[in-house]
Amino acid sequence: ILLMLATCMLAGCSGQWEGIVYKDKRDVSVYERIGVFATFEECREAARLHIASQSNPAIMDYECGKSCFSNDQGLFICSETRK
């Protein structure tokens, strides 16, 4: 627990939500970070609007991640993700 708390403190866990849009839901390695939002609802709405404005929204997907950071291996890690 202390290690998790220390990691969270160093990474700046703030409870904010980050929007992540996948260009093709079959390949989640290709994504765009669309911003940081105060609430999950704001994140979800922004992601949905972003996808709707694209030329091929049917193949796209999104997630909203809470308290996200990149680790030493370059992986994007969130304490929670939702759609």
PDB file of N, CA and C in Angstrom:
ATOM      1  N   ILE A   1       0.840  -1.198   0.000  1.00  0.00           N
ATOM      2  CA  ILE A   1       0.000   0.000   0.000  1.00  0.00           C
ATOM      3  C   ILE A   1       0.875   1.248   0.000  1.00  0.00           C
ATOM      4  N   LEU A   2       1.943   1.254   0.790  1.00  0.00           N
ATOM      5  CA  LEU A   2       2.820   2.419   0.815  1.00  0.00           C
ATOM      6  C   LEU A   2       3.470   2.663  -0.536  1.00  0.00           C
ATOM      7  N   LEU A   3       3.860   1.584  -1.227  1.00  0.00           N
ATOM      8  CA  LEU A   3       4.455   1.731  -2.548  1.00  0.00           C
ATOM      9  C   LEU A   3       3.455   2.342  -3.526  1.00  0.00           C
ATOM     10  N   MET A   4       2.208   1.895  -3.464  1.00  0.00           N
ATOM     11  CA  MET A   4       1.183   2.452  -4.344  1.00  0.00           C
ATOM     12  C   MET A   4       0.945   3.926  -4.042  1.00  0.00           C
ATOM     13  N   LEU A   5       0.922   4.277  -2.771  1.00  0.00           N
ATOM     14  CA  LEU A   5       0.720   5.660  -2.380  1.00  0.00           C
ATOM     15  C   LEU A   5       1.882   6.524  -2.838  1.00  0.00           C
ATOM     16  N   ALA A   6       3.110   6.029  -2.656  1.00  0.00           N
ATOM     17  CA  ALA A   6       4.290   6.776  -3.091  1.00  0.00           C
ATOM     18  C   ALA A   6       4.287   6.961  -4.601  1.00  0.00           C
ATOM     19  N   THR A   7       3.932   5.909  -5.334  1.00  0.00           N
ATOM     20  CA  THR A   7       3.863   5.999  -6.788  1.00  0.00           C
ATOM     21  C   THR A   7       2.826   7.028  -7.211  1.00  0.00           C
ATOM     22  N   CYS A   8       1.695   7.010  -6.559  1.00  0.00           N
ATOM     23  CA  CYS A   8       0.622   7.949  -6.878  1.00  0.00           C
ATOM     24  C   CYS A   8       1.060   9.384  -6.594  1.00  0.00           C
ATOM     25  N   MET A   9       1.742   9.574  -5.469  1.00  0.00           N
ATOM     26  CA  MET A   9       2.192  10.914  -5.119  1.00  0.00           C
ATOM     27  C   MET A   9       3.231  11.412  -6.116  1.00  0.00           C
ATOM     28  N   LEU A  10       4.177  10.567  -6.498  1.00  0.00           N
ATOM     29  CA  LEU A  10       5.217  10.953  -7.452  1.00  0.00           C
ATOM     30  C   LEU A  10       4.653  11.191  -8.842  1.00  0.00           C
ATOM     31  N   ALA A  11       3.667  10.412  -9.215  1.00  0.00           N
ATOM     32  CA  ALA A  11       3.084  10.528 -10.556  1.00  0.00           C
ATOM     33  C   ALA A  11       2.059  11.646 -10.647  1.00  0.00           C
ATOM     34  N   GLY A  12       1.687  12.207  -9.535  1.00  0.00           N
ATOM     35  CA  GLY A  12       0.733  13.305  -9.558  1.00  0.00           C
ATOM     36  C   GLY A  12      -0.705  12.868  -9.704  1.00  0.00           C
ATOM     37  N   CYS A  13      -1.100  11.806  -9.049  1.00  0.00           N
ATOM     38  CA  CYS A  13      -2.487  11.341  -9.117  1.00  0.00           C
ATOM     39  C   CYS A  13      -3.400  12.434  -8.572  1.00  0.00           C
ATOM     40  N   SER A  14      -4.274  12.904  -9.398  1.00  0.00           N
ATOM     41  CA  SER A  14      -5.085  14.049  -9.005  1.00  0.00           C
ATOM     42  C   SER A  14      -6.567  13.746  -8.992  1.00  0.00           C
ATOM     43  N   GLY A  15      -6.943  12.577  -9.451  1.00  0.00           N
ATOM     44  CA  GLY A  15      -8.355  12.265  -9.526  1.00  0.00           C
ATOM     45  C   GLY A  15      -9.001  12.785 -10.793  1.00  0.00           C
ATOM     46  N   GLN A  16      -8.222  13.410 -11.666  1.00  0.00           N
ATOM     47  CA  GLN A  16      -8.773  13.893 -12.919  1.00  0.00           C
ATOM     48  C   GLN A  16      -8.907  12.743 -13.907  1.00  0.00           C
ATOM     49  N   TRP A  17      -9.721  12.959 -14.926  1.00  0.00           N
ATOM     50  CA  TRP A  17      -9.990  11.949 -15.951  1.00  0.00           C
ATOM     51  C   TRP A  17      -9.340  12.365 -17.260  1.00  0.00           C
ATOM     52  N   GLU A  18      -8.661  11.430 -17.904  1.00  0.00           N
ATOM     53  CA  GLU A  18      -8.035  11.704 -19.192  1.00  0.00           C
ATOM     54  C   GLU A  18      -8.765  10.948 -20.280  1.00  0.00           C
ATOM     55  N   GLY A  19      -9.082  11.662 -21.368  1.00  0.00           N
ATOM     56  CA  GLY A  19      -9.779  11.055 -22.493  1.00  0.00           C
ATOM     57  C   GLY A  19      -8.814  10.441 -23.484  1.00  0.00           C
ATOM     58  N   ILE A  20      -9.077   9.207 -23.873  1.00  0.00           N
ATOM     59  CA  ILE A  20      -8.256   8.476 -24.826  1.00  0.00           C
ATOM     60  C   ILE A  20      -9.172   7.959 -25.928  1.00  0.00           C
ATOM     61  N   VAL A  21      -8.877   8.324 -27.167  1.00  0.00           N
ATOM     62  CA  VAL A  21      -9.677   7.892 -28.313  1.00  0.00           C
ATOM     63  C   VAL A  21      -8.831   6.964 -29.172  1.00  0.00           C
ATOM     64  N   TYR A  22      -9.389   5.816 -29.490  1.00  0.00           N
ATOM     65  CA  TYR A  22      -8.730   4.834 -30.348  1.00  0.00           C
ATOM     66  C   TYR A  22      -9.211   5.024 -31.777  1.00  0.00           C
ATOM     67  N   LYS A  23      -8.277   5.200 -32.702  1.00  0.00           N
ATOM     68  CA  LYS A  23      -8.622   5.423 -34.120  1.00  0.00           C
ATOM     69  C   LYS A  23      -9.318   4.208 -34.718  1.00  0.00           C
ATOM     70  N   ASP A  24      -8.957   3.020 -34.236  1.00  0.00           N
ATOM     71  CA  ASP A  24      -9.571   1.769 -34.697  1.00  0.00           C
ATOM     72  C   ASP A  24      -9.703   0.869 -33.472  1.00  0.00           C
ATOM     73  N   LYS A  25     -10.917   0.568 -33.084  1.00  0.00           N
ATOM     74  CA  LYS A  25     -11.142  -0.199 -31.855  1.00  0.00           C
ATOM     75  C   LYS A  25     -10.522  -1.592 -31.885  1.00  0.00           C
ATOM     76  N   ARG A  26     -10.115  -2.058 -33.067  1.00  0.00           N
ATOM     77  CA  ARG A  26      -9.448  -3.359 -33.169  1.00  0.00           C
ATOM     78  C   ARG A  26      -7.954  -3.268 -32.884  1.00  0.00           C
ATOM     79  N   ASP A  27      -7.433  -2.037 -32.815  1.00  0.00           N
ATOM     80  CA  ASP A  27      -6.005  -1.831 -32.570  1.00  0.00           C
ATOM     81  C   ASP A  27      -5.827  -0.717 -31.538  1.00  0.00           C
ATOM     82  N   VAL A  28      -5.812  -1.083 -30.279  1.00  0.00           N
ATOM     83  CA  VAL A  28      -5.729  -0.077 -29.210  1.00  0.00           C
ATOM     84  C   VAL A  28      -4.325   0.488 -29.025  1.00  0.00           C
ATOM     85  N   SER A  29      -3.372   0.049 -29.850  1.00  0.00           N
ATOM     86  CA  SER A  29      -2.029   0.624 -29.769  1.00  0.00           C
ATOM     87  C   SER A  29      -1.968   1.993 -30.452  1.00  0.00           C
ATOM     88  N   VAL A  30      -2.978   2.310 -31.258  1.00  0.00           N
ATOM     89  CA  VAL A  30      -3.047   3.603 -31.937  1.00  0.00           C
ATOM     90  C   VAL A  30      -4.137   4.426 -31.266  1.00  0.00           C
ATOM     91  N   TYR A  31      -3.705   5.431 -30.519  1.00  0.00           N
ATOM     92  CA  TYR A  31      -4.670   6.228 -29.759  1.00  0.00           C
ATOM     93  C   TYR A  31      -4.262   7.694 -29.739  1.00  0.00           C
ATOM     94  N   GLU A  32      -5.209   8.521 -29.328  1.00  0.00           N
ATOM     95  CA  GLU A  32      -4.987   9.954 -29.180  1.00  0.00           C
ATOM     96  C   GLU A  32      -5.483  10.375 -27.806  1.00  0.00           C
ATOM     97  N   ARG A  33      -4.657  11.089 -27.085  1.00  0.00           N
ATOM     98  CA  ARG A  33      -5.068  11.631 -25.793  1.00  0.00           C
ATOM     99  C   ARG A  33      -5.735  12.974 -26.071  1.00  0.00           C
ATOM    100  N   ILE A  34      -7.014  13.109 -25.716  1.00  0.00           N
ATOM    101  CA  ILE A  34      -7.774  14.297 -26.121  1.00  0.00           C
ATOM    102  C   ILE A  34      -7.920  15.349 -25.029  1.00  0.00           C
ATOM    103  N   GLY A  35      -7.396  15.085 -23.847  1.00  0.00           N
ATOM    104  CA  GLY A  35      -7.454  16.103 -22.802  1.00  0.00           C
ATOM    105  C   GLY A  35      -7.713  15.524 -21.429  1.00  0.00           C
ATOM    106  N   VAL A  36      -7.615  16.410 -20.456  1.00  0.00           N
ATOM    107  CA  VAL A  36      -7.842  16.053 -19.053  1.00  0.00           C
ATOM    108  C   VAL A  36      -9.089  16.798 -18.577  1.00  0.00           C
ATOM    109  N   PHE A  37      -9.938  16.083 -17.849  1.00  0.00           N
ATOM    110  CA  PHE A  37     -11.238  16.614 -17.462  1.00  0.00           C
ATOM    111  C   PHE A  37     -11.465  16.434 -15.958  1.00  0.00           C
ATOM    112  N   ALA A  38     -12.245  17.309 -15.380  1.00  0.00           N
ATOM    113  CA  ALA A  38     -12.499  17.281 -13.941  1.00  0.00           C
ATOM    114  C   ALA A  38     -13.393  16.111 -13.530  1.00  0.00           C
ATOM    115  N   THR A  39     -14.290  15.690 -14.433  1.00  0.00           N
ATOM    116  CA  THR A  39     -15.216  14.613 -14.096  1.00  0.00           C
ATOM    117  C   THR A  39     -15.256  13.571 -15.213  1.00  0.00           C
ATOM    118  N   PHE A  40     -15.706  12.386 -14.860  1.00  0.00           N
ATOM    119  CA  PHE A  40     -15.891  11.326 -15.853  1.00  0.00           C
ATOM    120  C   PHE A  40     -16.903  11.752 -16.914  1.00  0.00           C
ATOM    121  N   GLU A  41     -17.972  12.393 -16.499  1.00  0.00           N
ATOM    122  CA  GLU A  41     -19.020  12.799 -17.431  1.00  0.00           C
ATOM    123  C   GLU A  41     -18.482  13.761 -18.485  1.00  0.00           C
ATOM    124  N   GLU A  42     -17.636  14.718 -18.061  1.00  0.00           N
ATOM    125  CA  GLU A  42     -17.033  15.653 -19.009  1.00  0.00           C
ATOM    126  C   GLU A  42     -16.125  14.914 -19.998  1.00  0.00           C
ATOM    127  N   CYS A  43     -15.358  13.974 -19.495  1.00  0.00           N
ATOM    128  CA  CYS A  43     -14.472  13.187 -20.338  1.00  0.00           C
ATOM    129  C   CYS A  43     -15.265  12.385 -21.367  1.00  0.00           C
ATOM    130  N   ARG A  44     -16.287  11.697 -20.922  1.00  0.00           N
ATOM    131  CA  ARG A  44     -17.111  10.874 -21.817  1.00  0.00           C
ATOM    132  C   ARG A  44     -17.751  11.723 -22.903  1.00  0.00           C
ATOM    133  N   GLU A  45     -18.289  12.866 -22.539  1.00  0.00           N
ATOM    134  CA  GLU A  45     -18.935  13.745 -23.516  1.00  0.00           C
ATOM    135  C   GLU A  45     -17.920  14.249 -24.549  1.00  0.00           C
ATOM    136  N   ALA A  46     -16.742  14.652 -24.096  1.00  0.00           N
ATOM    137  CA  ALA A  46     -15.705  15.134 -25.011  1.00  0.00           C
ATOM    138  C   ALA A  46     -15.258  14.034 -25.963  1.00  0.00           C
ATOM    139  N   ALA A  47     -15.095  12.818 -25.456  1.00  0.00           N
ATOM    140  CA  ALA A  47     -14.681  11.697 -26.298  1.00  0.00           C
ATOM    141  C   ALA A  47     -15.750  11.380 -27.337  1.00  0.00           C
ATOM    142  N   ARG A  48     -16.993  11.372 -26.936  1.00  0.00           N
ATOM    143  CA  ARG A  48     -18.079  11.076 -27.873  1.00  0.00           C
ATOM    144  C   ARG A  48     -18.182  12.141 -28.961  1.00  0.00           C
ATOM    145  N   LEU A  49     -18.041  13.407 -28.571  1.00  0.00           N
ATOM    146  CA  LEU A  49     -18.086  14.495 -29.553  1.00  0.00           C
ATOM    147  C   LEU A  49     -16.894  14.426 -30.504  1.00  0.00           C
ATOM    148  N   HIS A  50     -15.734  14.114 -29.968  1.00  0.00           N
ATOM    149  CA  HIS A  50     -14.536  13.987 -30.800  1.00  0.00           C
ATOM    150  C   HIS A  50     -14.726  12.891 -31.841  1.00  0.00           C
ATOM    151  N   ILE A  51     -15.211  11.737 -31.413  1.00  0.00           N
ATOM    152  CA  ILE A  51     -15.427  10.618 -32.338  1.00  0.00           C
ATOM    153  C   ILE A  51     -16.478  10.988 -33.384  1.00  0.00           C
ATOM    154  N   ALA A  52     -17.555  11.631 -32.965  1.00  0.00           N
ATOM    155  CA  ALA A  52     -18.633  11.996 -33.895  1.00  0.00           C
ATOM    156  C   ALA A  52     -18.154  12.961 -34.977  1.00  0.00           C
ATOM    157  N   SER A  53     -17.106  13.737 -34.697  1.00  0.00           N
ATOM    158  CA  SER A  53     -16.614  14.714 -35.665  1.00  0.00           C
ATOM    159  C   SER A  53     -15.616  14.117 -36.669  1.00  0.00           C
ATOM    160  N   GLN A  54     -15.286  12.850 -36.524  1.00  0.00           N
ATOM    161  CA  GLN A  54     -14.302  12.211 -37.392  1.00  0.00           C
ATOM    162  C   GLN A  54     -14.958  11.607 -38.632  1.00  0.00           C
ATOM    163  N   SER A  55     -14.138  11.308 -39.633  1.00  0.00           N
ATOM    164  CA  SER A  55     -14.670  10.818 -40.907  1.00  0.00           C
ATOM    165  C   SER A  55     -15.167   9.373 -40.843  1.00  0.00           C
ATOM    166  N   ASN A  56     -14.655   8.567 -39.900  1.00  0.00           N
ATOM    167  CA  ASN A  56     -15.082   7.169 -39.816  1.00  0.00           C
ATOM    168  C   ASN A  56     -15.337   6.783 -38.350  1.00  0.00           C
ATOM    169  N   PRO A  57     -16.352   7.374 -37.738  1.00  0.00           N
ATOM    170  CA  PRO A  57     -16.570   7.150 -36.303  1.00  0.00           C
ATOM    171  C   PRO A  57     -16.971   5.727 -35.935  1.00  0.00           C
ATOM    172  N   ALA A  58     -17.497   4.965 -36.869  1.00  0.00           N
ATOM    173  CA  ALA A  58     -17.991   3.618 -36.557  1.00  0.00           C
ATOM    174  C   ALA A  58     -16.883   2.673 -36.108  1.00  0.00           C
ATOM    175  N   ILE A  59     -15.650   2.902 -36.550  1.00  0.00           N
ATOM    176  CA  ILE A  59     -14.565   1.995 -36.162  1.00  0.00           C
ATOM    177  C   ILE A  59     -13.798   2.489 -34.940  1.00  0.00           C
ATOM    178  N   MET A  60     -14.172   3.662 -34.419  1.00  0.00           N
ATOM    179  CA  MET A  60     -13.434   4.263 -33.301  1.00  0.00           C
ATOM    180  C   MET A  60     -14.030   3.864 -31.961  1.00  0.00           C
ATOM    181  N   ASP A  61     -13.250   4.058 -30.909  1.00  0.00           N
ATOM    182  CA  ASP A  61     -13.695   3.779 -29.548  1.00  0.00           C
ATOM    183  C   ASP A  61     -12.982   4.737 -28.603  1.00  0.00           C
ATOM    184  N   TYR A  62     -13.347   4.714 -27.332  1.00  0.00           N
ATOM    185  CA  TYR A  62     -12.723   5.599 -26.366  1.00  0.00           C
ATOM    186  C   TYR A  62     -12.709   4.968 -24.987  1.00  0.00           C
ATOM    187  N   GLU A  63     -11.911   5.550 -24.132  1.00  0.00           N
ATOM    188  CA  GLU A  63     -11.905   5.252 -22.696  1.00  0.00           C
ATOM    189  C   GLU A  63     -11.613   6.539 -21.962  1.00  0.00           C
ATOM    190  N   CYS A  64     -12.089   6.612 -20.739  1.00  0.00           N
ATOM    191  CA  CYS A  64     -11.709   7.688 -19.844  1.00  0.00           C
ATOM    192  C   CYS A  64     -10.960   7.049 -18.686  1.00  0.00           C
ATOM    193  N   GLY A  65      -9.770   7.541 -18.429  1.00  0.00           N
ATOM    194  CA  GLY A  65      -8.934   6.983 -17.380  1.00  0.00           C
ATOM    195  C   GLY A  65      -8.747   7.966 -16.239  1.00  0.00           C
ATOM    196  N   LYS A  66      -8.817   7.453 -15.026  1.00  0.00           N
ATOM    197  CA  LYS A  66      -8.668   8.292 -13.837  1.00  0.00           C
ATOM    198  C   LYS A  66      -7.253   8.152 -13.274  1.00  0.00           C
ATOM    199  N   SER A  67      -6.674   9.278 -12.894  1.00  0.00           N
ATOM    200  CA  SER A  67      -5.343   9.313 -12.265  1.00  0.00           C
ATOM    201  C   SER A  67      -4.321   8.541 -13.098  1.00  0.00           C
ATOM    202  N   CYS A  68      -4.122   8.968 -14.330  1.00  0.00           N
ATOM    203  CA  CYS A  68      -3.245   8.258 -15.260  1.00  0.00           C
ATOM    204  C   CYS A  68      -1.820   8.807 -15.233  1.00  0.00           C
ATOM    205  N   PHE A  69      -0.889   7.918 -15.572  1.00  0.00           N
ATOM    206  CA  PHE A  69       0.513   8.314 -15.713  1.00  0.00           C
ATOM    207  C   PHE A  69       1.213   7.306 -16.608  1.00  0.00           C
ATOM    208  N   SER A  70       2.365   7.715 -17.131  1.00  0.00           N
ATOM    209  CA  SER A  70       3.199   6.813 -17.931  1.00  0.00           C
ATOM    210  C   SER A  70       4.289   6.251 -17.041  1.00  0.00           C
ATOM    211  N   ASN A  71       4.488   4.931 -17.097  1.00  0.00           N
ATOM    212  CA  ASN A  71       5.522   4.323 -16.258  1.00  0.00           C
ATOM    213  C   ASN A  71       6.866   4.335 -16.989  1.00  0.00           C
ATOM    214  N   ASP A  72       7.887   3.747 -16.381  1.00  0.00           N
ATOM    215  CA  ASP A  72       9.240   3.741 -16.945  1.00  0.00           C
ATOM    216  C   ASP A  72       9.328   3.008 -18.278  1.00  0.00           C
ATOM    217  N   GLN A  73       8.424   2.074 -18.521  1.00  0.00           N
ATOM    218  CA  GLN A  73       8.416   1.321 -19.773  1.00  0.00           C
ATOM    219  C   GLN A  73       7.577   1.997 -20.853  1.00  0.00           C
ATOM    220  N   GLY A  74       7.026   3.157 -20.554  1.00  0.00           N
ATOM    221  CA  GLY A  74       6.223   3.881 -21.520  1.00  0.00           C
ATOM    222  C   GLY A  74       4.774   3.443 -21.585  1.00  0.00           C
ATOM    223  N   LEU A  75       4.356   2.584 -20.657  1.00  0.00           N
ATOM    224  CA  LEU A  75       2.961   2.149 -20.628  1.00  0.00           C
ATOM    225  C   LEU A  75       2.113   3.211 -19.943  1.00  0.00           C
ATOM    226  N   PHE A  76       0.925   3.429 -20.471  1.00  0.00           N
ATOM    227  CA  PHE A  76      -0.012   4.396 -19.914  1.00  0.00           C
ATOM    228  C   PHE A  76      -0.901   3.672 -18.926  1.00  0.00           C
ATOM    229  N   ILE A  77      -0.822   4.033 -17.642  1.00  0.00           N
ATOM    230  CA  ILE A  77      -1.509   3.310 -16.575  1.00  0.00           C
ATOM    231  C   ILE A  77      -2.479   4.258 -15.869  1.00  0.00           C
ATOM    232  N   CYS A  78      -3.688   3.763 -15.632  1.00  0.00           N
ATOM    233  CA  CYS A  78      -4.713   4.529 -14.933  1.00  0.00           C
ATOM    234  C   CYS A  78      -5.219   3.725 -13.744  1.00  0.00           C
ATOM    235  N   SER A  79      -5.610   4.424 -12.685  1.00  0.00           N
ATOM    236  CA  SER A  79      -6.138   3.710 -11.524  1.00  0.00           C
ATOM    237  C   SER A  79      -7.522   3.129 -11.812  1.00  0.00           C
ATOM    238  N   GLU A  80      -8.214   3.699 -12.811  1.00  0.00           N
ATOM    239  CA  GLU A  80      -9.556   3.234 -13.185  1.00  0.00           C
ATOM    240  C   GLU A  80      -9.828   3.669 -14.607  1.00  0.00           C
ATOM    241  N   THR A  81     -10.526   2.846 -15.388  1.00  0.00           N
ATOM    242  CA  THR A  81     -10.979   3.247 -16.723  1.00  0.00           C
ATOM    243  C   THR A  81     -12.464   2.945 -16.863  1.00  0.00           C
ATOM    244  N   ARG A  82     -13.140   3.818 -17.610  1.00  0.00           N
ATOM    245  CA  ARG A  82     -14.580   3.656 -17.855  1.00  0.00           C
ATOM    246  C   ARG A  82     -14.925   4.146 -19.249  1.00  0.00           C
ATOM    247  N   LYS A  83     -16.110   3.728 -19.700  1.00  0.00           N
ATOM    248  CA  LYS A  83     -16.671   4.215 -20.969  1.00  0.00           C
ATOM    249  C   LYS A  83     -18.009   4.847 -20.696  1.00  0.00           C
TER     250      LYS A  83
END
